[in-house]
Coordinates of C-alpha atoms in Angstrom, one line a residue:
Chain A
M27 CA -47.7 -36.4 161.4
P28 CA -48.2 -33.1 159.8
V29 CA -48.2 -30.2 162.1
Q30 CA -50.1 -26.9 161.6
E31 CA -47.8 -24.1 162.1
A32 CA -50.0 -21.1 161.4
D33 CA -49.1 -19.6 164.8
V34 CA -45.4 -19.9 165.1
I35 CA -43.0 -19.5 162.4
P36 CA -39.4 -20.9 163.3
L37 CA -36.7 -18.5 162.4
P38 CA -34.4 -20.3 159.8
T39 CA -31.2 -19.2 161.7
A40 CA -32.7 -19.7 165.2
R41 CA -30.1 -21.2 167.7
T42 CA -31.5 -24.3 169.4
D43 CA -31.8 -22.4 172.7
A44 CA -33.9 -19.4 171.2
P45 CA -37.5 -19.9 170.9
P46 CA -39.3 -19.0 167.6
Q47 CA -40.8 -15.7 167.7
P48 CA -44.7 -16.0 167.7
T49 CA -46.3 -13.8 165.2
R50 CA -49.1 -13.1 167.4
K51 CA -48.8 -11.8 170.9
L52 CA -49.9 -14.3 173.4
A53 CA -52.6 -12.8 175.5
S54 CA -52.3 -13.8 179.1
V55 CA -55.7 -12.6 179.7
T56 CA -58.8 -12.0 177.2
E57 CA -58.2 -9.6 174.4
L58 CA -60.2 -6.6 174.9
R59 CA -61.3 -6.3 171.2
P60 CA -64.1 -8.7 170.3
R61 CA -63.6 -11.0 167.4
R62 CA -66.2 -9.4 165.1
A63 CA -64.7 -10.6 161.8
P64 CA -66.8 -13.5 161.0
Q65 CA -64.6 -16.7 160.5
S66 CA -65.3 -19.1 157.8
L67 CA -66.6 -22.4 159.0
T68 CA -63.7 -24.2 157.5
D69 CA -61.2 -22.0 159.1
F70 CA -62.9 -22.4 162.4
V71 CA -63.0 -26.3 162.1
R72 CA -59.4 -26.3 160.9
S73 CA -58.2 -24.2 163.9
R74 CA -60.1 -26.3 166.3
L75 CA -58.7 -29.7 164.8
T76 CA -55.1 -28.4 164.8
G77 CA -55.3 -26.8 168.2
D78 CA -54.5 -23.4 166.8
Y79 CA -56.3 -21.1 169.0
Q80 CA -55.8 -19.3 172.2
V81 CA -57.0 -19.6 175.8
D82 CA -56.1 -17.5 178.6
E83 CA -54.7 -18.8 182.0
F84 CA -58.2 -19.3 183.3
G85 CA -58.9 -21.7 180.4
F86 CA -61.3 -19.0 178.6
D87 CA -61.6 -19.7 174.9
P88 CA -63.0 -16.5 173.1
Q89 CA -63.2 -18.2 169.8
L90 CA -65.3 -21.1 170.9
T91 CA -67.5 -18.8 173.0
D92 CA -68.2 -16.3 170.4
T93 CA -68.6 -18.8 167.5
V94 CA -70.3 -21.8 169.1
V95 CA -71.8 -20.9 172.5
L96 CA -73.2 -17.4 172.3
P97 CA -75.0 -17.4 169.1
P98 CA -77.8 -20.0 170.2
L99 CA -78.0 -18.3 173.6
R100 CA -78.5 -15.0 171.9
M101 CA -81.5 -16.3 170.2
I102 CA -83.1 -17.2 173.5
Y103 CA -82.1 -13.7 174.8
E104 CA -83.7 -12.0 171.9
K105 CA -86.6 -14.2 171.0
W106 CA -87.5 -16.1 174.2
F107 CA -86.8 -13.4 177.1
R108 CA -86.6 -10.5 175.0
V109 CA -84.1 -9.1 177.3
E110 CA -84.2 -5.2 177.5
V111 CA -81.0 -3.6 178.9
T112 CA -80.9 -0.3 180.8
G113 CA -77.9 1.6 182.4
E114 CA -75.3 0.0 180.0
K115 CA -73.4 3.3 180.2
N116 CA -72.6 2.4 183.8
L117 CA -70.2 -0.4 182.5
P118 CA -66.7 0.9 182.6
L119 CA -64.9 1.2 179.1
D120 CA -61.6 0.4 180.5
G121 CA -60.5 -1.3 183.6
G122 CA -62.1 -3.9 185.9
A123 CA -65.5 -3.8 187.7
L124 CA -67.4 -6.1 189.9
I125 CA -70.8 -6.7 188.7
V126 CA -73.1 -7.8 191.5
A127 CA -76.6 -9.2 190.6
N128 CA -79.7 -10.7 192.0
H129 CA -79.9 -14.5 191.6
S130 CA -82.9 -16.6 190.9
G131 CA -84.7 -18.9 188.5
T132 CA -83.8 -22.5 189.7
L133 CA -81.4 -22.9 186.8
P134 CA -78.9 -19.9 186.4
W135 CA -80.3 -18.5 183.1
D136 CA -79.9 -15.0 184.7
A137 CA -76.1 -15.5 184.8
V138 CA -76.2 -16.6 181.1
M139 CA -78.5 -13.8 179.9
T140 CA -76.4 -11.3 181.9
S141 CA -73.2 -12.3 180.3
I142 CA -74.8 -11.7 176.8
A143 CA -76.2 -8.4 177.9
V144 CA -72.6 -7.3 179.1
H145 CA -70.9 -8.7 175.9
D146 CA -73.4 -7.1 173.4
N147 CA -73.8 -3.7 175.1
H148 CA -70.2 -3.0 176.0
P149 CA -68.6 -0.8 173.4
R150 CA -65.5 -3.0 173.3
G151 CA -67.6 -6.2 173.5
K152 CA -65.9 -7.3 176.8
H153 CA -66.9 -10.6 178.1
L154 CA -68.4 -11.1 181.6
R155 CA -66.2 -13.2 183.6
M156 CA -68.3 -15.1 186.3
L157 CA -67.4 -16.6 189.5
G158 CA -69.0 -20.0 190.2
A159 CA -69.2 -22.4 192.9
E160 CA -66.8 -25.2 193.3
L161 CA -69.7 -27.6 192.5
V162 CA -69.8 -26.2 188.9
F163 CA -66.2 -27.2 188.4
K164 CA -66.7 -30.7 189.8
V165 CA -69.4 -31.6 187.5
P166 CA -68.1 -33.2 184.2
V167 CA -68.8 -31.3 181.0
L168 CA -70.3 -28.4 182.8
G169 CA -67.1 -27.5 184.6
A170 CA -65.1 -27.8 181.5
L171 CA -67.6 -25.7 179.6
A172 CA -67.6 -23.1 182.4
R173 CA -64.0 -22.7 182.0
R174 CA -64.0 -22.6 178.3
T175 CA -66.6 -19.7 178.4
G176 CA -64.6 -17.7 180.8
Q177 CA -65.9 -18.6 184.3
T178 CA -63.7 -19.4 187.3
L179 CA -64.0 -20.4 190.8
A180 CA -65.4 -17.9 193.3
C181 CA -62.3 -17.4 195.3
G182 CA -60.5 -14.4 196.2
A183 CA -57.3 -15.2 194.4
D184 CA -59.0 -15.7 191.1
A185 CA -61.4 -12.6 191.3
Q186 CA -58.4 -10.5 192.1
R187 CA -56.4 -11.6 189.3
L188 CA -59.3 -11.0 186.8
L189 CA -60.2 -7.5 188.2
R190 CA -56.5 -6.3 188.3
S191 CA -56.1 -7.2 184.7
G192 CA -59.2 -5.2 183.8
E193 CA -62.0 -7.7 183.4
L194 CA -65.5 -7.2 184.2
V195 CA -66.3 -9.9 186.8
G196 CA -69.8 -11.1 187.7
V197 CA -70.8 -12.5 191.0
W198 CA -73.9 -13.5 192.5
P199 CA -73.6 -13.2 196.4
E200 CA -77.0 -14.8 197.1
G201 CA -75.5 -18.2 195.8
F202 CA -77.6 -21.2 195.9
K203 CA -80.0 -19.7 198.4
G204 CA -80.9 -17.2 195.8
V205 CA -81.0 -19.4 192.5
G206 CA -82.9 -22.1 194.5
K207 CA -85.4 -19.7 196.1
S208 CA -89.0 -20.4 196.1
F209 CA -91.6 -18.7 194.0
S210 CA -93.2 -17.1 197.0
E211 CA -89.8 -15.4 197.8
R212 CA -89.5 -13.8 194.2
Y213 CA -87.7 -10.4 194.1
Q214 CA -86.7 -10.7 197.9
L215 CA -83.1 -10.7 198.1
Q216 CA -81.4 -13.5 200.2
R217 CA -78.4 -12.9 202.5
F218 CA -75.5 -11.6 200.7
G219 CA -73.0 -14.1 202.2
R220 CA -70.3 -12.6 204.3
G221 CA -69.7 -9.7 201.9
G222 CA -66.6 -11.3 200.4
F223 CA -67.3 -9.6 197.1
V224 CA -66.9 -6.2 198.8
A225 CA -63.4 -7.1 200.2
T226 CA -62.6 -8.4 196.7
A227 CA -63.5 -5.2 194.9
A228 CA -61.9 -3.0 197.7
K229 CA -58.6 -4.9 197.3
A230 CA -58.5 -4.6 193.6
G231 CA -59.7 -1.0 193.9
V232 CA -62.4 -1.4 191.4
P233 CA -66.0 -0.1 191.5
I234 CA -69.1 -2.3 192.4
I235 CA -71.9 -2.2 189.7
P236 CA -75.2 -3.2 191.2
C237 CA -77.3 -5.3 188.6
S238 CA -80.8 -5.8 189.0
I239 CA -82.6 -8.6 187.0
V240 CA -86.3 -8.6 186.5
G241 CA -88.1 -11.6 184.8
A242 CA -85.7 -14.4 185.8
E243 CA -87.5 -15.0 189.0
E244 CA -90.6 -16.4 187.3
I245 CA -89.1 -18.8 184.7
Y246 CA -89.4 -21.8 186.9
P247 CA -91.8 -21.2 189.7
K248 CA -90.4 -23.3 192.3
I249 CA -93.2 -24.4 194.7
A250 CA -91.4 -27.4 196.5
D251 CA -88.0 -28.8 197.1
I252 CA -87.5 -32.6 197.4
K253 CA -84.7 -32.5 199.7
P254 CA -83.9 -36.3 200.2
L255 CA -83.6 -36.5 196.4
A256 CA -81.3 -33.6 196.3
K257 CA -79.1 -35.2 198.8
L258 CA -79.1 -38.4 197.0
L259 CA -77.9 -36.5 193.7
G260 CA -75.5 -34.3 195.5
L261 CA -77.4 -31.2 194.4
P262 CA -78.1 -28.1 196.5
Y263 CA -81.9 -28.7 196.0
F264 CA -84.4 -30.5 193.8
P265 CA -87.0 -28.3 192.5
V266 CA -90.6 -29.0 192.0
T267 CA -92.6 -26.5 189.6
P268 CA -96.0 -26.8 188.1
F269 CA -94.4 -28.6 185.0
F270 CA -91.3 -30.3 186.6
P271 CA -90.8 -33.2 187.1
L272 CA -94.5 -33.9 186.1
L273 CA -93.8 -33.2 182.3
G274 CA -90.2 -34.6 182.4
P275 CA -87.7 -32.7 180.2
L276 CA -90.5 -30.5 178.8
G277 CA -90.8 -29.2 182.3
A278 CA -87.4 -27.8 182.0
I279 CA -88.3 -25.3 179.4
P280 CA -88.3 -22.0 181.1
L281 CA -91.6 -19.8 181.0
P282 CA -91.2 -17.0 178.3
T283 CA -91.2 -14.1 180.7
K284 CA -90.1 -10.6 179.6
W285 CA -86.7 -9.6 181.0
R286 CA -85.2 -6.3 182.0
I287 CA -81.5 -6.1 183.2
D288 CA -80.5 -2.8 184.7
F289 CA -76.9 -1.8 185.5
G290 CA -76.9 0.7 188.2
A291 CA -74.5 3.6 189.0
P292 CA -71.0 2.4 190.1
I293 CA -70.4 2.2 193.8
R294 CA -66.6 3.2 194.3
T295 CA -64.6 1.1 196.7
D296 CA -61.3 3.0 196.3
L297 CA -62.1 6.2 198.3
A298 CA -61.6 4.6 201.6
S299 CA -58.0 3.7 203.0
P300 CA -56.3 0.6 201.2
D301 CA -56.7 -1.5 204.5
T302 CA -60.7 -1.3 204.4
A303 CA -60.9 -4.6 202.8
D304 CA -59.9 -6.2 206.2
D305 CA -62.3 -4.0 208.1
H306 CA -65.4 -6.4 208.6
G307 CA -67.6 -3.3 209.7
F308 CA -66.8 -1.5 206.4
V309 CA -67.3 -4.7 204.3
L310 CA -70.6 -5.6 205.9
E311 CA -71.9 -2.2 205.8
M312 CA -71.0 -1.8 202.1
A313 CA -72.6 -5.2 201.2
A314 CA -75.7 -3.9 202.9
E315 CA -75.6 -0.8 200.7
V316 CA -75.2 -2.8 197.5
R317 CA -78.1 -5.2 198.5
E318 CA -80.2 -2.1 199.4
T319 CA -79.7 -0.5 196.2
I320 CA -80.5 -3.8 194.2
Q321 CA -83.7 -4.4 196.3
R322 CA -84.9 -0.9 195.8
T323 CA -84.3 -1.1 192.0
L324 CA -86.0 -4.5 191.8
D325 CA -89.0 -3.1 193.7
S326 CA -89.4 -0.2 191.3
M327 CA -88.7 -2.2 188.2
V328 CA -91.4 -4.8 189.2
A329 CA -93.8 -2.0 190.0
E330 CA -93.4 -0.5 186.6
R331 CA -93.9 -3.8 184.9
E332 CA -97.5 -4.4 183.6
S333 CA -97.2 -8.0 182.8
V334 CA -94.8 -10.8 183.6
F335 CA -94.9 -12.0 180.0
R336 CA -95.3 -8.9 178.0
G337 CA -93.3 -6.4 180.3
Chain B
M179 CA -20.2 -15.9 196.7
A180 CA -19.6 -17.9 193.3
P181 CA -19.5 -21.6 193.7
T182 CA -16.3 -23.5 193.4
V183 CA -17.2 -27.2 193.8
V184 CA -20.8 -28.1 192.8
L185 CA -22.5 -31.5 193.4
V186 CA -25.4 -32.3 191.2
T187 CA -27.7 -35.3 191.9
G188 CA -29.9 -37.1 189.4
V189 CA -27.4 -36.7 186.4
A190 CA -28.8 -39.8 184.8
D191 CA -31.8 -37.7 184.1
Q192 CA -31.8 -35.3 181.1
L193 CA -32.2 -32.2 183.2
G194 CA -29.5 -33.2 185.8
G195 CA -27.3 -34.5 183.1
Q196 CA -27.5 -31.3 181.0
L197 CA -27.3 -29.1 183.9
A198 CA -23.9 -30.7 185.1
A199 CA -22.4 -30.4 181.6
Q200 CA -23.6 -26.7 181.4
L201 CA -21.8 -26.0 184.7
A202 CA -18.8 -27.7 183.7
D203 CA -18.5 -25.3 180.8
D204 CA -18.4 -22.3 183.3
P205 CA -14.7 -21.6 184.0
D206 CA -15.4 -20.1 187.3
I207 CA -16.5 -23.3 188.7
E208 CA -13.5 -25.5 189.7
R209 CA -15.2 -29.0 190.0
V210 CA -18.7 -30.4 189.1
L211 CA -19.6 -33.7 190.5
G212 CA -22.4 -35.6 189.1
V213 CA -24.0 -38.1 191.3
D214 CA -26.2 -40.9 190.1
T215 CA -26.5 -44.7 190.0
A216 CA -26.1 -44.8 186.3
R217 CA -24.5 -42.3 183.9
L218 CA -27.0 -42.3 181.1
A219 CA -27.4 -38.5 180.6
V220 CA -24.0 -37.3 181.4
P221 CA -22.3 -36.2 178.2
R222 CA -18.7 -37.6 177.8
G223 CA -15.9 -35.3 177.2
T224 CA -17.2 -32.8 179.7
R225 CA -15.4 -31.9 183.0
V226 CA -18.1 -33.5 185.0
E227 CA -16.7 -36.0 187.4
F228 CA -19.2 -38.7 187.5
V229 CA -19.7 -40.3 191.1
R230 CA -21.5 -43.6 190.8
A231 CA -23.5 -43.4 194.1
D232 CA -26.9 -43.9 195.4
I233 CA -28.1 -40.7 197.4
R234 CA -30.1 -43.2 199.8
D235 CA -26.8 -44.4 200.8
P236 CA -25.2 -42.5 203.9
R237 CA -21.8 -42.5 202.2
I238 CA -23.0 -39.6 200.1
A239 CA -21.7 -37.6 203.1
K240 CA -18.3 -38.8 202.5
V241 CA -18.3 -37.6 198.8
I242 CA -19.5 -34.1 200.1
D243 CA -16.7 -33.9 202.6
S244 CA -13.8 -35.2 200.6
A245 CA -14.5 -33.0 197.6
R246 CA -15.2 -30.0 200.0
V247 CA -18.5 -29.3 198.0
D248 CA -20.0 -25.8 198.5
T249 CA -22.9 -26.0 196.4
V250 CA -25.4 -29.0 196.3
V251 CA -28.0 -29.1 193.5
H252 CA -30.8 -31.6 194.2
A253 CA -32.1 -32.5 190.7
A254 CA -32.9 -36.2 191.4
P255 CA -36.6 -35.9 192.4
R256 CA -38.6 -37.4 189.7
S257 CA -42.3 -37.3 188.8
G258 CA -43.8 -40.5 187.8
A259 CA -45.0 -43.7 189.5
G260 CA -42.7 -45.6 191.7
A261 CA -40.1 -43.0 192.5
K262 CA -41.3 -42.4 196.0
E263 CA -38.4 -44.1 197.9
L264 CA -35.7 -42.4 195.8
N265 CA -37.3 -39.1 196.2
V266 CA -38.1 -39.2 199.8
I267 CA -35.4 -41.3 201.4
G268 CA -32.8 -39.9 199.0
T269 CA -33.6 -36.4 200.0
M270 CA -33.5 -37.2 203.7
Q271 CA -30.0 -38.8 203.4
L272 CA -28.6 -35.9 201.1
L273 CA -29.9 -33.1 203.3
A274 CA -28.6 -34.8 206.4
A275 CA -25.3 -34.9 204.7
C276 CA -25.5 -31.1 203.8
Q277 CA -26.6 -30.4 207.5
R278 CA -23.4 -32.0 208.8
S279 CA -20.9 -30.8 206.1
R280 CA -19.0 -27.6 207.1
T281 CA -18.4 -26.6 203.4
V282 CA -21.8 -26.7 202.0
R283 CA -23.3 -23.3 202.0
K284 CA -25.9 -23.4 199.2
L285 CA -28.6 -25.9 198.3
V286 CA -30.7 -25.7 195.1
V287 CA -33.6 -27.9 195.1
K288 CA -35.5 -28.9 191.9
S289 CA -39.2 -29.1 192.7
T290 CA -42.4 -29.2 190.7
A291 CA -45.7 -27.4 190.5
E292 CA -47.2 -30.7 191.6
V293 CA -46.8 -29.3 195.2
Y294 CA -49.9 -27.2 194.7
G295 CA -52.1 -30.4 194.0
G296 CA -55.2 -28.9 192.4
G297 CA -58.6 -29.8 191.7
A298 CA -62.0 -28.1 191.2
G299 CA -61.8 -26.1 194.5
A300 CA -58.2 -24.8 193.8
P301 CA -57.5 -21.3 192.5
A302 CA -57.0 -21.1 188.7
V303 CA -53.5 -19.7 189.0
F304 CA -51.1 -20.6 191.9
T305 CA -48.7 -18.4 193.4
E306 CA -45.8 -19.4 195.6
Q307 CA -47.7 -18.8 198.9
D308 CA -50.5 -21.3 197.8
A309 CA -48.4 -24.2 198.6
D310 CA -48.7 -23.6 202.2
Q311 CA -52.3 -24.9 202.0
A312 CA -51.5 -27.4 199.4
V313 CA -48.6 -29.1 201.1
Q314 CA -51.1 -30.6 203.5
R315 CA -53.4 -31.8 200.7
R316 CA -52.0 -34.0 198.0
G317 CA -48.8 -32.2 197.3
G318 CA -47.2 -35.7 196.8
D319 CA -43.4 -36.2 197.1
A320 CA -42.6 -32.7 196.1
A321 CA -44.2 -31.2 199.1
E322 CA -42.4 -33.7 201.3
I323 CA -39.0 -32.9 199.8
E324 CA -39.7 -29.2 200.0
G325 CA -40.6 -29.6 203.8
Y326 CA -37.3 -31.3 204.5
A327 CA -35.4 -28.6 202.6
L328 CA -37.2 -25.8 204.5
G329 CA -36.5 -27.8 207.7
L330 CA -32.8 -27.8 206.9
A331 CA -32.8 -24.1 206.2
R332 CA -34.2 -23.4 209.5
R333 CA -31.6 -25.4 211.3
R334 CA -28.9 -24.0 209.2
P335 CA -29.7 -20.4 208.9
D336 CA -26.3 -19.7 207.1
L337 CA -27.4 -21.8 204.1
V338 CA -28.8 -20.3 201.0
L339 CA -31.7 -22.3 199.9
T340 CA -33.4 -21.8 196.6
I341 CA -36.4 -23.9 195.6
V342 CA -37.3 -24.0 191.8
R343 CA -40.9 -25.2 191.3
L344 CA -41.0 -26.2 187.5
A345 CA -44.1 -26.5 185.2
E346 CA -44.1 -29.6 183.0
V347 CA -40.7 -29.7 181.4
I348 CA -40.8 -30.3 177.7
G349 CA -38.3 -29.9 174.9
P350 CA -37.1 -31.6 171.6
H351 CA -35.6 -34.7 173.2
I352 CA -37.3 -35.0 176.6
D353 CA -38.4 -38.5 177.4
N354 CA -40.7 -38.6 180.5
A355 CA -44.1 -40.0 181.2
L356 CA -45.8 -36.8 179.9
T357 CA -44.0 -36.7 176.6
R358 CA -44.7 -40.5 176.1
Y359 CA -48.4 -39.7 176.9
F360 CA -48.5 -37.1 174.1
S361 CA -46.7 -39.5 171.7
L362 CA -49.5 -42.2 172.0
P363 CA -51.5 -42.6 168.7
F364 CA -54.7 -42.0 170.7
V365 CA -54.4 -40.1 173.7
P366 CA -56.8 -41.0 176.7
T367 CA -58.3 -37.9 178.4
V368 CA -60.6 -37.7 181.3
L369 CA -64.3 -37.8 180.0
G370 CA -66.0 -34.4 180.6
F371 CA -62.8 -32.5 181.9
D372 CA -60.4 -30.5 179.9
A373 CA -57.2 -29.5 181.9
R374 CA -55.2 -26.3 181.5
V375 CA -51.5 -27.2 181.2
Q376 CA -48.4 -25.1 181.3
F377 CA -45.0 -26.1 180.1
V378 CA -41.4 -24.9 180.6
H379 CA -38.9 -25.4 177.9
I380 CA -35.8 -27.4 179.2
T381 CA -33.5 -24.6 178.1
D382 CA -35.4 -22.1 180.4
A383 CA -35.4 -24.6 183.3
L384 CA -31.6 -25.1 182.9
A385 CA -31.0 -21.5 182.8
V386 CA -33.1 -20.8 186.0
L387 CA -31.2 -23.6 187.8
E388 CA -27.9 -22.3 186.6
R389 CA -28.6 -18.8 187.7
A390 CA -29.8 -20.0 191.1
I391 CA -26.4 -21.8 191.3
T392 CA -24.3 -18.8 190.3
H393 CA -26.2 -16.0 192.1
D394 CA -27.4 -15.9 195.8
L395 CA -31.3 -15.9 195.4
P396 CA -32.7 -17.5 198.2
G397 CA -36.5 -18.3 198.1
V398 CA -39.1 -20.4 196.3
F399 CA -39.8 -19.6 192.6
N400 CA -42.3 -20.8 190.2
V401 CA -40.9 -21.5 186.8
G402 CA -43.2 -21.9 183.7
G403 CA -43.7 -20.4 180.2
D404 CA -46.1 -17.7 179.5
G405 CA -49.7 -18.8 178.5
V406 CA -51.7 -21.8 178.8
L407 CA -52.7 -24.9 176.5
M408 CA -55.8 -26.8 177.0
L409 CA -54.9 -30.5 177.2
S410 CA -57.1 -31.4 174.1
Q411 CA -55.7 -28.5 172.3
A412 CA -52.0 -29.7 173.0
I413 CA -53.1 -33.2 171.8
R414 CA -54.5 -31.7 168.5
R415 CA -51.2 -29.5 168.3
A416 CA -49.3 -32.8 168.5
G417 CA -51.4 -34.3 165.6
R418 CA -53.0 -36.8 167.8
V419 CA -56.6 -37.5 168.7
P420 CA -58.0 -37.2 172.1
L421 CA -59.9 -40.3 173.4
P422 CA -61.9 -39.3 176.4
V423 CA -62.5 -42.2 178.8
P424 CA -64.1 -42.3 182.4
R425 CA -61.6 -41.0 185.0
A426 CA -61.2 -44.4 186.6
T427 CA -59.9 -46.0 183.6
I428 CA -57.4 -43.5 182.4
G429 CA -54.5 -45.5 183.8
P430 CA -55.4 -48.8 182.0
A431 CA -56.5 -46.9 178.9
T432 CA -53.0 -45.2 178.7
R433 CA -51.3 -48.6 179.1
L434 CA -53.5 -50.2 176.5
A435 CA -52.8 -47.3 174.1
G436 CA -49.5 -48.7 174.0
G437 CA -46.7 -47.4 176.0
R438 CA -44.5 -47.2 178.9
V439 CA -46.5 -44.4 180.3
A440 CA -46.6 -44.6 184.1
L441 CA -48.3 -41.4 185.3
S442 CA -48.0 -40.4 188.9
P443 CA -51.1 -39.4 190.9
G444 CA -50.0 -35.7 190.6
Q445 CA -49.9 -36.2 186.8
S446 CA -53.2 -37.9 186.7
R447 CA -54.7 -34.9 188.7
L448 CA -53.0 -32.6 186.2
L449 CA -55.0 -34.3 183.4
S450 CA -58.2 -33.8 184.9
H451 CA -58.0 -30.4 186.6
G452 CA -54.9 -28.8 185.2
R453 CA -52.4 -26.5 186.9
V454 CA -51.2 -23.0 186.2
I455 CA -48.5 -21.1 188.1
D456 CA -47.8 -17.5 188.4
T457 CA -44.3 -16.4 187.4
T458 CA -44.3 -12.9 188.6
R459 CA -41.8 -13.5 191.4
L460 CA -39.4 -15.2 188.9
K461 CA -39.5 -12.3 186.7
T462 CA -39.1 -9.5 189.3
T463 CA -37.4 -10.9 192.4
F464 CA -35.3 -13.7 190.6
G465 CA -34.7 -11.7 187.5
F466 CA -35.3 -14.2 184.9
T467 CA -38.0 -14.2 182.1
P468 CA -38.6 -17.6 180.3
K469 CA -37.7 -17.2 176.6
W470 CA -40.2 -19.9 175.6
T471 CA -44.0 -19.6 176.0
T472 CA -46.0 -22.6 176.9
T473 CA -47.2 -23.0 173.2
A474 CA -43.7 -22.4 171.7
A475 CA -42.1 -25.0 174.0
F476 CA -44.8 -27.5 173.2
D477 CA -44.4 -27.0 169.5
D478 CA -40.8 -27.4 169.7
F479 CA -41.3 -30.9 171.3
V480 CA -43.8 -31.6 168.6
R481 CA -41.4 -30.7 165.8
A482 CA -38.8 -33.0 167.1
V483 CA -41.2 -35.8 167.2
A484 CA -42.4 -35.2 163.7
K485 CA -38.8 -35.4 162.4

């Protein structure tokens, strides 16, 4: 079988116990620089067919993400939701940060759009590395796709590892309670878990960036939840909207609301003493502070907005 | 203290056999005893003294006593289906012999990253501490073996115990369930899943074991090459085609694809969720940095197969 050897060139005089020197440094974590250079389609297909590409230890595949996954989503970002980004200067140029946002919309379109907002507005094109529930990684295809695009399990160990290596990590502390909230609860933040995100940021000594998303809460106005059906399918909820399941798959098309994503001023966690991460009082207090900040920002953003669809 | 008489179990396997031969080249070591039921992988013409014995037999204690063995290397545990009795009973018998012996002062156990189990709810990268939780859940034989070794170390605090958790061992002439799997014409994978796999080149695995024998480095250490390959990517690099099948049929599909590929439950889990280990402790505390990355090690295997 012919073997593609673009990545590794064996040294002609190499001893059997010495590895060939890779021509490219193997990155353990995502490269900071975005791969802006457009790759020809044949090169892309060849590298996929010969396995000549790199993934990091979380399974993140920047080549696939940038070439195949992001472009169609960017169309939705620009044309459908017309996302407007403010406060992008609050994203740190170097070093890790924990981006904490409100969650809504029945399907996590907000997470997808935020990851494009971060990637396209960061001066170095850093990818947002999101933390997802275990359920995501149990589901065939979805779990594999989530890993390929840089997502990992919401657990302390993974979050620490990403933050310490200087990544921007995204977290939605409202979890399923947030994404599955009903239309009547729009822009009302749910409980922020047990504040695990604060402990994680404090341990890694990185700032928390409050992120407020307006527009996502109206894309699927959830008016009811068929709980027995959700239980049967093993889902956290089974949504009923004015169009779903009435119109079938058509009902799954999100309403074209006008979005705004705001990145707030970083909240430092490294000023307190190092063992504050274990101080439950501090953790809950800070979680409440972040929650308050996002709620306040959301309230003013919603008040400024003239129309749900035109912004 | 440098070892004088070393006993290596599992020398019929490539890793054990090559390790014994490598130790026999060290002039500071007086005797190297290689124990197994067959001599398959012990190169002839080396100083290795082959002892045909079954470690499940209590007479192994006599071998240790009569040769005044001071260092025991337990390289016998195997991955793969049907090795449970050898792994577990053999380890119990061997460790019982070590405990009674007056001469044994060091035990090196070859373990595997399989102790971490793995799954959708596991962290992406395992550090040595993560096994504490994994031992109870699906750590397999390796978790049991490590448990016995740690128990022995508690009862014999004078004993130096090093446990080496290897990622998947690969190299030019490695023949095991996983390399046979990658040599199938169509390689069955779990539909809808793609695992992250990490390899360690056999020369790095041997170097780590040798260092654990010649130096006193007590503790548990993960050993794996830097970097990660996706399972589908590795299959492509091997010039094969992945064939996704439903999870329940991966066993039969592998057998149908032609081959003596008997994957253990641990390896089947590897194929759906993958497993990556952190090697910081190996590089800092143990003082060894693997020379081969995961990709380089895998490509070395692929090159040898292609020839």
